[in-house]
PDB file of C-alpha atoms and ligand atoms in Angstrom:
ATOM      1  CA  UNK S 199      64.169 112.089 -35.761  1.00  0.00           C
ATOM      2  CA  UNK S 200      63.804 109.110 -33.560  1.00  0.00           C
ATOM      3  CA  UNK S 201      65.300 109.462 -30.094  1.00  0.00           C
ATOM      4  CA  UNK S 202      65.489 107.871 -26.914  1.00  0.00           C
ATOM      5  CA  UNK S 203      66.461 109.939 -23.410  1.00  0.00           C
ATOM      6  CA  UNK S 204      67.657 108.448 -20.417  1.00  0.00           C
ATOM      7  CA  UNK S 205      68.883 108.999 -17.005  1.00  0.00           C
ATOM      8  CA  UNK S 206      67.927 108.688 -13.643  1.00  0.00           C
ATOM      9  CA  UNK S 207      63.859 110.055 -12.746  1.00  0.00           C
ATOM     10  CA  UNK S 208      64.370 113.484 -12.197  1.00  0.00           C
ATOM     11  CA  UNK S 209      66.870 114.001 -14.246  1.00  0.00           C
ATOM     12  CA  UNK S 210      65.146 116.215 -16.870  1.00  0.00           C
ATOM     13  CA  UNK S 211      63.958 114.063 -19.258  1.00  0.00           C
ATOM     14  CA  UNK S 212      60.318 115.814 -19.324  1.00  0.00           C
ATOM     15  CA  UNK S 213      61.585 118.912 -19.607  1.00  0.00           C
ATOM     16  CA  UNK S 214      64.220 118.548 -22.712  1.00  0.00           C
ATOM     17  CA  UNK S 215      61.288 116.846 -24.398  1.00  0.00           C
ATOM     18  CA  UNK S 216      58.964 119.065 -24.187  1.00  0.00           C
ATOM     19  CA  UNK S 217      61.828 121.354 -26.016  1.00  0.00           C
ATOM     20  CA  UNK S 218      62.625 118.816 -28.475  1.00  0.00           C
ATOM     21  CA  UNK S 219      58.567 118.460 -29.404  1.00  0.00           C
ATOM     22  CA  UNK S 220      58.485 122.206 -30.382  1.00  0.00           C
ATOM     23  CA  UNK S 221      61.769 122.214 -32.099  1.00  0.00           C
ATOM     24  CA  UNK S 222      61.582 118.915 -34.354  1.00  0.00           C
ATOM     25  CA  UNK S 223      57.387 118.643 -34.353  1.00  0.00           C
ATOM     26  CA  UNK S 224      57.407 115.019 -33.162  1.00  0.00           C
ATOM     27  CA  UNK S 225      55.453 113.661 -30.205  1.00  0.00           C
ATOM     28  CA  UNK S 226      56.770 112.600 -27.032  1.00  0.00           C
ATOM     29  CA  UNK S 227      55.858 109.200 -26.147  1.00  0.00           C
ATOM     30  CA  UNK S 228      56.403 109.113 -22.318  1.00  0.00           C
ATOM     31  CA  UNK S 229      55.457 105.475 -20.990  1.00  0.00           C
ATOM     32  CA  UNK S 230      54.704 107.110 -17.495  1.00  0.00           C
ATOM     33  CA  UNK S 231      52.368 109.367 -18.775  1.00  0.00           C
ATOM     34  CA  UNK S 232      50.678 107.109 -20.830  1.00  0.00           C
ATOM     35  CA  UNK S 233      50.317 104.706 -17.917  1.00  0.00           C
ATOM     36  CA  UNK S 234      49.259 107.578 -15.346  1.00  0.00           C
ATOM     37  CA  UNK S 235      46.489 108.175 -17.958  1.00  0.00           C
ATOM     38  CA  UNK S 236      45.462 103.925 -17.540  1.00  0.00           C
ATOM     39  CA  UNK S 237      45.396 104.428 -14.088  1.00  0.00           C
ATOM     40  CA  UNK S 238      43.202 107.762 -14.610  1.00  0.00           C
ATOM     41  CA  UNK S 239      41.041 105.885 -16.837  1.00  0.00           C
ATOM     42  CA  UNK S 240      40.877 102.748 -15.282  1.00  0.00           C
ATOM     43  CA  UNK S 241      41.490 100.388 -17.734  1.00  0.00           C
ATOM     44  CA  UNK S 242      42.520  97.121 -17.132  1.00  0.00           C
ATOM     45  CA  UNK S 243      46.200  98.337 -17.668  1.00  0.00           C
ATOM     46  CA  UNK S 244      45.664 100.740 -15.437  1.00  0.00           C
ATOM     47  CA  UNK S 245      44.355  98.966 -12.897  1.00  0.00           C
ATOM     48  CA  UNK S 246      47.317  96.637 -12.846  1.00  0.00           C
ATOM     49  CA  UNK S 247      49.797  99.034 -13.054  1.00  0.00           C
ATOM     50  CA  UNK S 248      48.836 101.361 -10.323  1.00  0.00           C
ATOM     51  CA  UNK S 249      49.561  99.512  -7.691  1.00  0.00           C
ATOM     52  CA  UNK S 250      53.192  98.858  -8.789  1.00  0.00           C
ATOM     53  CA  UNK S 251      53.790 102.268  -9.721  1.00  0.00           C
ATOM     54  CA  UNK S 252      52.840 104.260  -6.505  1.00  0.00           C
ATOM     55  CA  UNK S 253      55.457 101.569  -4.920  1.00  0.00           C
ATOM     56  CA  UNK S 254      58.234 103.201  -7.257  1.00  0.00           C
ATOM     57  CA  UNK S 255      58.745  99.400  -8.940  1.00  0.00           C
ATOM     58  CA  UNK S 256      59.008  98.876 -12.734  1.00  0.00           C
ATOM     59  CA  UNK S 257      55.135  97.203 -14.305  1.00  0.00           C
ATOM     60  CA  UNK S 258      55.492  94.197 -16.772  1.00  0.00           C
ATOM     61  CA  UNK S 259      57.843  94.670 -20.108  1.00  0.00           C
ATOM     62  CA  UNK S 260      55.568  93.319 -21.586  1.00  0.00           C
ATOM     63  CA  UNK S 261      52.752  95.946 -21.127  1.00  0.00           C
ATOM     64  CA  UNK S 262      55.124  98.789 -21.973  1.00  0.00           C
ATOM     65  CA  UNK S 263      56.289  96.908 -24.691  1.00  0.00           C
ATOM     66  CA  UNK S 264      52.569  96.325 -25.635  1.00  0.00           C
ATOM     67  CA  UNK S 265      51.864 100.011 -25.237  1.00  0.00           C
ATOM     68  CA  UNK S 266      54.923 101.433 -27.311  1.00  0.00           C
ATOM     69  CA  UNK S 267      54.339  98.962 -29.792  1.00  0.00           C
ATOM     70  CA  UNK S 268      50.800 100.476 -30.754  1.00  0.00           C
ATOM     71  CA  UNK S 269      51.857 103.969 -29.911  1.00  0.00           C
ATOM     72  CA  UNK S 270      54.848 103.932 -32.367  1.00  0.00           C
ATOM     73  CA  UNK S 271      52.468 103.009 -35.253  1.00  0.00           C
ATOM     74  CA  UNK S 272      50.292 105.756 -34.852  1.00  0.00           C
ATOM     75  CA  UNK S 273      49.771 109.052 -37.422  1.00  0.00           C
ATOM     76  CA  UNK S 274      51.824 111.716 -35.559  1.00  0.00           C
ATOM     77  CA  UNK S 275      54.996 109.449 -34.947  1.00  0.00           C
ATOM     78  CA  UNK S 276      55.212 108.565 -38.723  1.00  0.00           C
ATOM     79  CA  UNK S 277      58.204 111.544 -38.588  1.00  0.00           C
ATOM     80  CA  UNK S 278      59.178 110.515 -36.099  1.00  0.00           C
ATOM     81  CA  UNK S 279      59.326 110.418 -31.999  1.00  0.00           C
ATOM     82  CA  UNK S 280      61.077 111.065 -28.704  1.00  0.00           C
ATOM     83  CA  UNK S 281      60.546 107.998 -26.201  1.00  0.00           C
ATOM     84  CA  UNK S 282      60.945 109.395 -22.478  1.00  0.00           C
ATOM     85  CA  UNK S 283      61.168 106.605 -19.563  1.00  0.00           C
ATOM     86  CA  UNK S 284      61.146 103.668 -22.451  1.00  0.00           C
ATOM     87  CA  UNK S 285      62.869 101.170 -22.540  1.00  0.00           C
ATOM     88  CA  UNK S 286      63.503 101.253 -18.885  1.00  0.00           C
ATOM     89  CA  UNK S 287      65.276  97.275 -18.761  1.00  0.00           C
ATOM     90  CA  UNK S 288      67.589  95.765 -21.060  1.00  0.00           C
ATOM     91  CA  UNK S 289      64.459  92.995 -22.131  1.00  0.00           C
ATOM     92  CA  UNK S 290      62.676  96.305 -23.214  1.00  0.00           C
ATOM     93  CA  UNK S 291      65.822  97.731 -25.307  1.00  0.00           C
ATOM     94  CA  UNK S 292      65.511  94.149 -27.116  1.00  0.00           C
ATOM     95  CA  UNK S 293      61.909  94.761 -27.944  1.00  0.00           C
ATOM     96  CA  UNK S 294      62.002  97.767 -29.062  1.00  0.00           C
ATOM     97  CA  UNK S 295      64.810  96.608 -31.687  1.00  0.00           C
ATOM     98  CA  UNK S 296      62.338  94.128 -32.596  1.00  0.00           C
ATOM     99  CA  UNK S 297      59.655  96.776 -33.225  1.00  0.00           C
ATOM    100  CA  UNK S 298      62.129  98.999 -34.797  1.00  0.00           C
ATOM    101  CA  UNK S 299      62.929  96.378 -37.574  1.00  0.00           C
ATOM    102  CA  UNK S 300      60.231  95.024 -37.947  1.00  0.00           C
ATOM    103  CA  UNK S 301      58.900  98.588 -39.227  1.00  0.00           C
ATOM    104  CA  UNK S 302      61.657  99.159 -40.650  1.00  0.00           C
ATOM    105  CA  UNK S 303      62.508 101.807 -38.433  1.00  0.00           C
ATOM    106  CA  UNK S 304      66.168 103.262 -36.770  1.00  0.00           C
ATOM    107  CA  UNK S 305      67.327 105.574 -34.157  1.00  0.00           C
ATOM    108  CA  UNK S 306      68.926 108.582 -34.987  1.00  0.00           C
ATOM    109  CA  UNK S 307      70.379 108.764 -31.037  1.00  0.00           C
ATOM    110  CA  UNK S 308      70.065 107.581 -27.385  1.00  0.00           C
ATOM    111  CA  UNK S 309      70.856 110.357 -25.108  1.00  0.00           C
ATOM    112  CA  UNK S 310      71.699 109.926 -21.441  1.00  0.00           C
ATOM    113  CA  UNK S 311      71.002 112.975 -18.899  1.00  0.00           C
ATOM    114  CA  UNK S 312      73.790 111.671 -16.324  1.00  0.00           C
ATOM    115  CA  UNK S 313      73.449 113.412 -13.057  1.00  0.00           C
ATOM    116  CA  UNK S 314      74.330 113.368  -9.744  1.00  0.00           C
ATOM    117  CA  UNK S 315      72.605 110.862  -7.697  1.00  0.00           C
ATOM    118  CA  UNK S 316      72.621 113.113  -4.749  1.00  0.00           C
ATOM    119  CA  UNK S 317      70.886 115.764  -5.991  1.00  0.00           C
ATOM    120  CA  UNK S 318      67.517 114.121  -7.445  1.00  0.00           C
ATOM    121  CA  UNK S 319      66.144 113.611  -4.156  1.00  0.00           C
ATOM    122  CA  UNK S 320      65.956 117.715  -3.985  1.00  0.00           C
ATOM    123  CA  UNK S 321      65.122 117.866  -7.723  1.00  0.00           C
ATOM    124  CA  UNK S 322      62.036 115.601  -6.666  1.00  0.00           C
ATOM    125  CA  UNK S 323      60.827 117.681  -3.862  1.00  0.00           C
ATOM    126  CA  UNK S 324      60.922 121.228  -5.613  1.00  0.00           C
ATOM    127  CA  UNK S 325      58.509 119.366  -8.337  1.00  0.00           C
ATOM    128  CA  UNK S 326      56.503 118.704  -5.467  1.00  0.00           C
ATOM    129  CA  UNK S 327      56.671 122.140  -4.217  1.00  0.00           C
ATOM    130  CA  UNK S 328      55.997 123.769  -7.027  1.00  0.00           C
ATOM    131  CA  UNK S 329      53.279 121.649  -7.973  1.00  0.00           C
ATOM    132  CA  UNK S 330      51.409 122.491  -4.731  1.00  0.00           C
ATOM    133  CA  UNK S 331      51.876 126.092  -5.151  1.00  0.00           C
ATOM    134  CA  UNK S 332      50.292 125.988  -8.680  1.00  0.00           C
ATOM    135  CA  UNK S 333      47.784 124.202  -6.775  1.00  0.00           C
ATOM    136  CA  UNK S 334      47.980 120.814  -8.840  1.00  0.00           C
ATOM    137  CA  UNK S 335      47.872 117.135  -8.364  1.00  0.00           C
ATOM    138  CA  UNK S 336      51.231 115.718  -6.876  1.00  0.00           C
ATOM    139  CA  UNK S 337      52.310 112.658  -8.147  1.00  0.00           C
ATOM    140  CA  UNK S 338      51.110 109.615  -5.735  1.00  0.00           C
ATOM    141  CA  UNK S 339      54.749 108.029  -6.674  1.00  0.00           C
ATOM    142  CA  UNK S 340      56.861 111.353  -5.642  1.00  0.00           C
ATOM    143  CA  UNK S 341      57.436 110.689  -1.750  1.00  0.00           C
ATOM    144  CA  UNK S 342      60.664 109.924  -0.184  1.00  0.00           C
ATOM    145  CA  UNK S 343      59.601 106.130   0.379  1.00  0.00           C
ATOM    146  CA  UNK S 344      58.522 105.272  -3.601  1.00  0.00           C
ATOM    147  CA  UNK S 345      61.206 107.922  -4.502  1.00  0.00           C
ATOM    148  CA  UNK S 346      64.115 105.735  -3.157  1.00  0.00           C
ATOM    149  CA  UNK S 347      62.165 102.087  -5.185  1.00  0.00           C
ATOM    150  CA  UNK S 348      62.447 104.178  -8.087  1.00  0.00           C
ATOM    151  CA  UNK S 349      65.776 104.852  -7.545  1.00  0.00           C
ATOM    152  CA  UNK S 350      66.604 101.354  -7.232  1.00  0.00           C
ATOM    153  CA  UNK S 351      65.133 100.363  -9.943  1.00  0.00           C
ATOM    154  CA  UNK S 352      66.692 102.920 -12.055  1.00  0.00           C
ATOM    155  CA  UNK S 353      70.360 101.215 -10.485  1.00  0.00           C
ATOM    156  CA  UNK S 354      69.481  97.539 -10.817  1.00  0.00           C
ATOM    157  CA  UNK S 355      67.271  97.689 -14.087  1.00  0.00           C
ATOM    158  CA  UNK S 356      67.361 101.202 -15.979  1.00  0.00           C
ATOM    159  CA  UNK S 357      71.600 101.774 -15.843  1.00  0.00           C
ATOM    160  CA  UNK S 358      72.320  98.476 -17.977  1.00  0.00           C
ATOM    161  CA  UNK S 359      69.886 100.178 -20.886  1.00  0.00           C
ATOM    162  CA  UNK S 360      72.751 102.486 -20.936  1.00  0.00           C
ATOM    163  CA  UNK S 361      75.395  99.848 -21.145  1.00  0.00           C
ATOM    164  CA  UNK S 362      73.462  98.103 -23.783  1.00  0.00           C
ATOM    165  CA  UNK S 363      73.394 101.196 -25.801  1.00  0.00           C
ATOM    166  CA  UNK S 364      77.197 102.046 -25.444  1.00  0.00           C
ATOM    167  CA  UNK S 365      78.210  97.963 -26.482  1.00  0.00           C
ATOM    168  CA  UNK S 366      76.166  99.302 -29.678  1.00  0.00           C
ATOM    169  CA  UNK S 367      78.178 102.273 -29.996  1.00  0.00           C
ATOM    170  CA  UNK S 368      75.195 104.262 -30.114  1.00  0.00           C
ATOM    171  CA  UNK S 369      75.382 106.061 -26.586  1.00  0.00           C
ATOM    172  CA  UNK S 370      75.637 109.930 -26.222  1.00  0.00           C
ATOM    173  CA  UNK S 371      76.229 111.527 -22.578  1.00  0.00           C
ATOM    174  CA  UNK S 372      74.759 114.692 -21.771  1.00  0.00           C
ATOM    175  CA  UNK S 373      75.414 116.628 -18.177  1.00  0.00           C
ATOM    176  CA  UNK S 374      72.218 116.999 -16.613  1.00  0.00           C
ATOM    177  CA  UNK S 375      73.780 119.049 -13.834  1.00  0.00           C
ATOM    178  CA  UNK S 376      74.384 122.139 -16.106  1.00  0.00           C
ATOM    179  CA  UNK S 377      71.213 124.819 -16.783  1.00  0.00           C
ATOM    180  CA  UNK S 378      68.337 123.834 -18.768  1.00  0.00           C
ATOM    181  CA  UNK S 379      69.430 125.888 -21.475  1.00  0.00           C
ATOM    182  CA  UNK S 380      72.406 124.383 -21.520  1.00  0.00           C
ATOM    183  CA  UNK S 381      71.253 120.870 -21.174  1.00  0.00           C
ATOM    184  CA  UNK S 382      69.301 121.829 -24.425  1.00  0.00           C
ATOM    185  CA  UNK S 383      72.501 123.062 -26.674  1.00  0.00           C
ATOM    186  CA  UNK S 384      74.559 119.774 -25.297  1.00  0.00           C
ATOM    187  CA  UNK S 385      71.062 117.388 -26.563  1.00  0.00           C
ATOM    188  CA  UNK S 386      71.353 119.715 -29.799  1.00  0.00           C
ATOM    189  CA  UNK S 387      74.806 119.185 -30.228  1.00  0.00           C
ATOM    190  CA  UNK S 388      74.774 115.696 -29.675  1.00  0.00           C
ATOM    191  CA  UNK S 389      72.052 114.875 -32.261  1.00  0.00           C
ATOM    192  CA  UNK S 390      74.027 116.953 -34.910  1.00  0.00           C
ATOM    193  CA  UNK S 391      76.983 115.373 -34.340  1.00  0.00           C
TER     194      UNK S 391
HETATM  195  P1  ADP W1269      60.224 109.007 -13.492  1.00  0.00           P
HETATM  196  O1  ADP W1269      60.016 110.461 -13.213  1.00  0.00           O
HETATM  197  O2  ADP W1269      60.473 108.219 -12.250  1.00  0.00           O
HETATM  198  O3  ADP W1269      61.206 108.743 -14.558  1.00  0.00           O
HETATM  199  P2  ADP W1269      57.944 108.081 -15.143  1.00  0.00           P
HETATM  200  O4  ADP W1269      56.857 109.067 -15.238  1.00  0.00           O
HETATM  201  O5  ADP W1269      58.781 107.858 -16.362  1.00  0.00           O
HETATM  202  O6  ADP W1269      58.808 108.469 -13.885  1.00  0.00           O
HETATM  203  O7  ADP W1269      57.368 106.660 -14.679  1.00  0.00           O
HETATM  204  C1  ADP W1269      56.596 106.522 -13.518  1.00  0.00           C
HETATM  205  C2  ADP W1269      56.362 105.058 -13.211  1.00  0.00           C
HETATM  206  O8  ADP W1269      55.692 104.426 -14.315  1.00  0.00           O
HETATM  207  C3  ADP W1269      57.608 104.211 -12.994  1.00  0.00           C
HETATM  208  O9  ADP W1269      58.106 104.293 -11.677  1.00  0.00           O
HETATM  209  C4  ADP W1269      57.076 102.810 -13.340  1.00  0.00           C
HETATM  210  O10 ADP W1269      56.284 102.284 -12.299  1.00  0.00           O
HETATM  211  C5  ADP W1269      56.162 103.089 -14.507  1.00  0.00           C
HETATM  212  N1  ADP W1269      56.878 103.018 -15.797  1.00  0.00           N
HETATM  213  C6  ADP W1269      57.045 104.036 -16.684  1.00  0.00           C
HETATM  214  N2  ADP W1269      57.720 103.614 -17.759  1.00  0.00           N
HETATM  215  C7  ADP W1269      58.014 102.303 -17.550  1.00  0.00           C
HETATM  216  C8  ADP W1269      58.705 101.308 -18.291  1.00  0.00           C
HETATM  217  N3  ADP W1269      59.266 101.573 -19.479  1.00  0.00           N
HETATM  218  N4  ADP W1269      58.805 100.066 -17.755  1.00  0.00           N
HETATM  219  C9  ADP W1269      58.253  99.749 -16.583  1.00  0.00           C
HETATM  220  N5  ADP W1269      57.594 100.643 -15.816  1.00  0.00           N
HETATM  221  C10 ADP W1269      57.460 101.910 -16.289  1.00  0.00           C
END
C-alpha cells in the first residue's frame, strides 16, 4: 500500500497514520518529523531548515525531495509506505512521480483530510495544551504567528497538490471534521474502493 494524505496542518494527518501503520505494517514517512529530527541533530539539513520552519514557511523541494528520495528506498518501505506532509508543492508531486517510476513504483491512493479552515487554529492550540499537560516539548512552529505562515503556505503552495492529483483522477476526499473513528472508516473505505 502506497499512500499519500493531505490537508491542511492540523488536519489529522498524524493521527490517521499512526492508525494506518498498525493496520497495513508500513512506515510512515512524515517529512516534518524527519526534518524536526535534522534540526535535533544538527546536521547540515537541519541547520538550514530550522530557521525556515519555526517561521511556518515551506524549506527547499529539493531537500525534501532529497530526503524522500533516500527514505523511500529503504528496507521497511519495500511493502510499502504512507507519506504524511510530502509532497507539500506541485514541483514536489512532479518529483515524486519521477522517483516513483523510476523504481518502478505506484500509488494505490492520495487522500485529502478537507476541513474547515476555521477550526485548525483551535485544533492547534489543544495540541499545545495537551502537550504541556503531559509535560512535553511544544512544537517551536505551533504559535499563532508561524501558525498563520503555515497556513498560507498550505493556501498558496500545498492546495494545488490537491488539484494536481484530481487532473490525474487519482484524488479521494475524506471529511476531517467527523470523529477520529470515523475519519478512519471514510480513509478505509476510500482505499478499498
Ligand atoms: P504540519 O503540522 O504543519 O503539517 P509538519 O510536521 O508536516 O507540519 O511540517 C512542519 C514544517 O516542516 C513545515 O511547516 C515546513 O517548514 C517543513 N516541511 C515539512 N514537510 C515539508 C515539505 N514537504 N516541503 C517543505 N517543507 C516541509
Amino acid at each position: 500500500m502506497r499512500l499519500v494524505l493531505l490537508g491542511p496542518p492540523g488536519a489529522g494527518k498524524g493521527t490517521q497514520s499512526a492508525r494506518l501503520v498498525a493496520k497495513y505494517a508500513i512506515p510512515q514517512l512524515s517529512t516534518g518529523d524527519m526534518l524536526r529530527a535534522a534540526v535535533e541533530a544538527r546536521t547540515p539539513i537541519g541547520l538550514e531548515a530550522k530557521e525556515i520552519m519555526d517561521r511556518g514557511a515551506l524549506v527547499p523541494d529539493s531537500v525534501v525531495v532529497g530526503i524522500i528520495g533516500q527514505r523511500i528506498k529503504e528496507k521497511d518501505a519495500a511493502n510499502g509506505f504512507i507519506l504524511d506532509g510530502f509532497p507539500r508543492t506541485v514541483a514536489q508531486a512532479e518529483a515524486l512521480d519521477d522517483l516513483l517510476v523510476r523504481e518502478g513504483l505506484t500509488l494505490d491512493a492520495v487522500i485529502e483530510l478537507s476541513v474547515d479552515e476555521n477550526a485548525l487554529l483551535d485544533r492547534m492550540k489543544k495540541r499545545v495544551d495537551e502537550t504541556i499537560a503531559r509535560g512535553g516539548d511544544v512544537r517551536a512552529d505551533d504559535n499563532p504567528e508561524a501558525f498563520k505562515t503555515r497556513l498560507e503556505a498550505y493556501r498558496s503552495q500545498t492546495a494545488p497538490v490537491s488539484h494536481y492529483y484530481a487532473g490525474k483522477g487519482e484524488l479521494k476526499q475524506v471529511d476531517g471534521m467527523a470523529p477520529v473513528d470515523a475519519v478512519s472508516a471514510a480513509i478505509e473505505q476510500a482505499l478499498t474502493h
